[in-house]
Coordinates of C-alpha atoms and ligand atoms in Angstrom, one line a residue:
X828 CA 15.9 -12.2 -18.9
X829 CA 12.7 -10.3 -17.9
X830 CA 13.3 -5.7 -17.5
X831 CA 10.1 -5.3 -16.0
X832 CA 10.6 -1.6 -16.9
X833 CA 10.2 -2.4 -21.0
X834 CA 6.8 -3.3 -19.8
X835 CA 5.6 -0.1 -18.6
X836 CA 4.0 2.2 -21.3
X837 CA 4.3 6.2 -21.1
X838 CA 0.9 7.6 -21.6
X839 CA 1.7 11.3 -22.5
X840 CA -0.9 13.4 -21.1
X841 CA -3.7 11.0 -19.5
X842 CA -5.5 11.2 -17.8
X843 CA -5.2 15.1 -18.5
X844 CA -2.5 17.4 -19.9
X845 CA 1.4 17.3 -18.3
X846 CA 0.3 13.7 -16.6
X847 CA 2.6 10.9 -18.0
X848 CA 0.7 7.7 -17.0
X849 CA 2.5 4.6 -16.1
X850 CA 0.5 2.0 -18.0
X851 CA 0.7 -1.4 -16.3
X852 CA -1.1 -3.2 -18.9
X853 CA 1.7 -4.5 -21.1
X854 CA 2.9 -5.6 -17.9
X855 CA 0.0 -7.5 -17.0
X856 CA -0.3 -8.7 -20.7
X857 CA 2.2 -11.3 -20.4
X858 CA 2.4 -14.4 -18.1
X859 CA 6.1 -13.9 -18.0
X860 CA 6.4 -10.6 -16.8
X861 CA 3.6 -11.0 -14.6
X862 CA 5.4 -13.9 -12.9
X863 CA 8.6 -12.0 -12.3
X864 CA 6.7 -8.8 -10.8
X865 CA 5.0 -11.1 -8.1
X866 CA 8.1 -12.7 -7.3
X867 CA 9.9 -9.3 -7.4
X868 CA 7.2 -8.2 -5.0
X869 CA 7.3 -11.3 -2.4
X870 CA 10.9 -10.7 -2.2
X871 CA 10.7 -7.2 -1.1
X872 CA 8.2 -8.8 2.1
X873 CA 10.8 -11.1 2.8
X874 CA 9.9 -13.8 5.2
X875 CA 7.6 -11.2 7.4
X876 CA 4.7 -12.7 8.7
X877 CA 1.4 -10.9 6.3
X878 CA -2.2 -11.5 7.7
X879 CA -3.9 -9.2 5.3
X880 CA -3.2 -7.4 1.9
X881 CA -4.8 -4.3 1.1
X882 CA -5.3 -3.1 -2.5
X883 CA -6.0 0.2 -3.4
X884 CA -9.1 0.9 -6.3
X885 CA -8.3 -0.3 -9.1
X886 CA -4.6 -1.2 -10.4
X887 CA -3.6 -2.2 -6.9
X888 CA -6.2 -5.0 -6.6
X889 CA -3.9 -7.1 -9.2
X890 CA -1.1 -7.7 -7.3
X891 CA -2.5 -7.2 -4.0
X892 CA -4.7 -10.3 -5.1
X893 CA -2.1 -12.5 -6.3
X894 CA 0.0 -11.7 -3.5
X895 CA -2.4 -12.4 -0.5
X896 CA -3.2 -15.9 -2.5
X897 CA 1.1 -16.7 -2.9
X898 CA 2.0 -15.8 0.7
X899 CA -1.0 -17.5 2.4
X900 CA -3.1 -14.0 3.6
X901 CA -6.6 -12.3 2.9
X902 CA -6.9 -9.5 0.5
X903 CA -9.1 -6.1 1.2
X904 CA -10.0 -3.9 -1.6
X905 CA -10.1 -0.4 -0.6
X906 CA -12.6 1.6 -3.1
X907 CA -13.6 4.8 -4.2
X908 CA -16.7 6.0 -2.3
X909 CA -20.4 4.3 -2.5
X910 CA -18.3 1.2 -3.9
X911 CA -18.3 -1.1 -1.1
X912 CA -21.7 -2.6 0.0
X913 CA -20.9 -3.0 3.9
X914 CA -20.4 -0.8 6.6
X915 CA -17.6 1.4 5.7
X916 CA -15.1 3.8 7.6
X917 CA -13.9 6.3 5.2
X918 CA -10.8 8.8 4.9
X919 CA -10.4 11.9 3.3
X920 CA -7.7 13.0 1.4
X921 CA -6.5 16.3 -0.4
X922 CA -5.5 16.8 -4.2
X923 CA -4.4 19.5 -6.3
X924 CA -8.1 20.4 -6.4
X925 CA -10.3 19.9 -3.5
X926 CA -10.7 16.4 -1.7
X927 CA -11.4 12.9 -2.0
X928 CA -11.5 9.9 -0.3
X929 CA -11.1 6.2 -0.2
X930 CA -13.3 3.5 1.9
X931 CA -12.6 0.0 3.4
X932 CA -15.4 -2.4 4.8
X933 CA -15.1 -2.1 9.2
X934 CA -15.1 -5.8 9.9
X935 CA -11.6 -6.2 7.1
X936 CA -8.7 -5.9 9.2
X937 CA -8.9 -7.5 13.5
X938 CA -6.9 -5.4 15.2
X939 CA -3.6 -6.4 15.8
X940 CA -3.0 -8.3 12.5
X941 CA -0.2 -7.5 10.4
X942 CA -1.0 -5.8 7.1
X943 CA 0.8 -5.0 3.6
X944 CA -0.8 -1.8 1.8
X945 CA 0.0 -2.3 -2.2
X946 CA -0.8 0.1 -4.9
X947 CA 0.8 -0.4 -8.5
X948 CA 2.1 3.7 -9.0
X949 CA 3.3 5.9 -5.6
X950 CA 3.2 9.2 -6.7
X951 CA 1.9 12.6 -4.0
X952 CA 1.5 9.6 -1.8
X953 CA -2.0 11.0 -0.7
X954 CA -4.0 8.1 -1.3
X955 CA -1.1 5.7 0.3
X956 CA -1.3 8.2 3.5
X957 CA -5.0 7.9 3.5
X958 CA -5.2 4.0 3.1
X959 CA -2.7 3.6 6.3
X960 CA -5.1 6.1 7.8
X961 CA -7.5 3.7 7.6
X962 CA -5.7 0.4 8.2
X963 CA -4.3 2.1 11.6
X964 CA -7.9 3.1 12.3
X965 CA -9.3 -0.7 12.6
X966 CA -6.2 -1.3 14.7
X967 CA -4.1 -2.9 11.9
X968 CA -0.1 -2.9 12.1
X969 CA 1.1 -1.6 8.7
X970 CA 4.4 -4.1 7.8
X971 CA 5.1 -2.8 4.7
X972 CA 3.8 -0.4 2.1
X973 CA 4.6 -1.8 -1.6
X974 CA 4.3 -0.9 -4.9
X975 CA 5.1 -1.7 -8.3
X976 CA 6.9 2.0 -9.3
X977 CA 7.5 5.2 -7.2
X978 CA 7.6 8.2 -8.9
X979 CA 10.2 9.8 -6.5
X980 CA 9.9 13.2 -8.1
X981 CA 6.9 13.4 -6.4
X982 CA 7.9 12.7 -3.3
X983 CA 5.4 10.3 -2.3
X984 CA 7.6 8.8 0.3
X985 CA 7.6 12.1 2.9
X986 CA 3.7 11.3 3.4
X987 CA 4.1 7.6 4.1
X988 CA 7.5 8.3 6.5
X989 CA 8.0 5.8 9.5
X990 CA 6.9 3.0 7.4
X991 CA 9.0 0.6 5.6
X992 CA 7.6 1.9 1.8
X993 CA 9.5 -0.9 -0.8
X994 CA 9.2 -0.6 -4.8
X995 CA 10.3 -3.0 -7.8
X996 CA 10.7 0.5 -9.8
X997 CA 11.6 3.8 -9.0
X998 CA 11.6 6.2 -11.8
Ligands
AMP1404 P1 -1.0 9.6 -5.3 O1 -2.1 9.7 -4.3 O2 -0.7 10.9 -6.0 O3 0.2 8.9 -4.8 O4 -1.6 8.7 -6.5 C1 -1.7 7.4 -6.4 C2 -2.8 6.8 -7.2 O5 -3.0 7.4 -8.5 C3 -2.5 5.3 -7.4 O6 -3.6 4.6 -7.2 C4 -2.1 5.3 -8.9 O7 -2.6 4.2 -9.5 C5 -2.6 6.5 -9.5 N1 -1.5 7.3 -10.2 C6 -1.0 8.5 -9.9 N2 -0.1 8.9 -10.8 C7 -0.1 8.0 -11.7 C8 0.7 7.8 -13.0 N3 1.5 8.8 -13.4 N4 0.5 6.7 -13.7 C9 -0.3 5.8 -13.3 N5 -1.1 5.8 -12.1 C10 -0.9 6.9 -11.4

């Protein structure tokens, strides 16, 4: 029997000091584990009707990958700025420090389709807040926000409130 959690690896202090960094790596390492998480995921879904999944730069694009091709939808990367080659809309968000912000391509989502947002790690929930941002801004309808771990200590749910936010892990 698969624990998805002995595939997570602790990274002490990266990227910078007091950070503990959820390595998802090991995790992706092995067929086995890899299989379970996706099917840990899909359940979480459910039998809702997806048109599109969004991944978030980088980790998220793994799952959100996998899982647009096993329940039958599109995938849309959302990248760090001057990443995408379209026409953009972009949305800024705060951090400890200052601002940053995330892009996705204008002609990704038609309005009205129904949308998972996935990101391997929930943690402020800033970039999460910022990606709905942008899904609700091409008139998507956000069905479910998922990810691999929350890191609940951080509270990352509060920002992303009113939607349905659904983990495999919650440390
Ligand atoms: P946040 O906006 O604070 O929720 O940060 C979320 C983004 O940062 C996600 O794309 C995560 O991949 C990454 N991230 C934040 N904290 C961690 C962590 N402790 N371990 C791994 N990734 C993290």
């Amino acid at each position: 029997m698969i624990q998805l959690q002995n595939y997570i690896r602790d990274i002490q202090d990266f990227p910078k000091k007091g950070i503990v960094f959820k390595d998802i790596t090991p995790l992706l390492n092995s067929k086995q584990a890899t299989q379970k998480c996706t099917e840990e995921l899909i359940k979480l879904i459910g039998n809702q009707a997806i048109d599109k999944v969004v991944g978030i730069e980088s980790r998220g694009f793994f799952f959100a990958t996998l899982l647009a091709q096993k329940i039958g939808a599109g995938f849309v990367p959302i990248r760090k700025p001057g990443k995408l080659p379209y026409t953009t809309i972009s949305q800024k968000y705060a951090l400890e420090y200052g601002t940053d912000s995330i892009e996705m391509h204008v002609d990704a989502i038609k309005k009205g389709e129904r949308v998972l947002l996935h990101d391997d790690v929930l943690a402020t929930g800033g970039t999460a807040q910022a990606a709905c941002k942008l899904i609700e801004t091409l008139g998507g309808k956000i069905i479910q926000c998922n990810f691999i771990m929350t890191l609940d200590f951080l509270n990352g749910k509060e920002k992303i409130k009113g939607y349905d936010v659904a983990s495999v892990l919650q440390y």
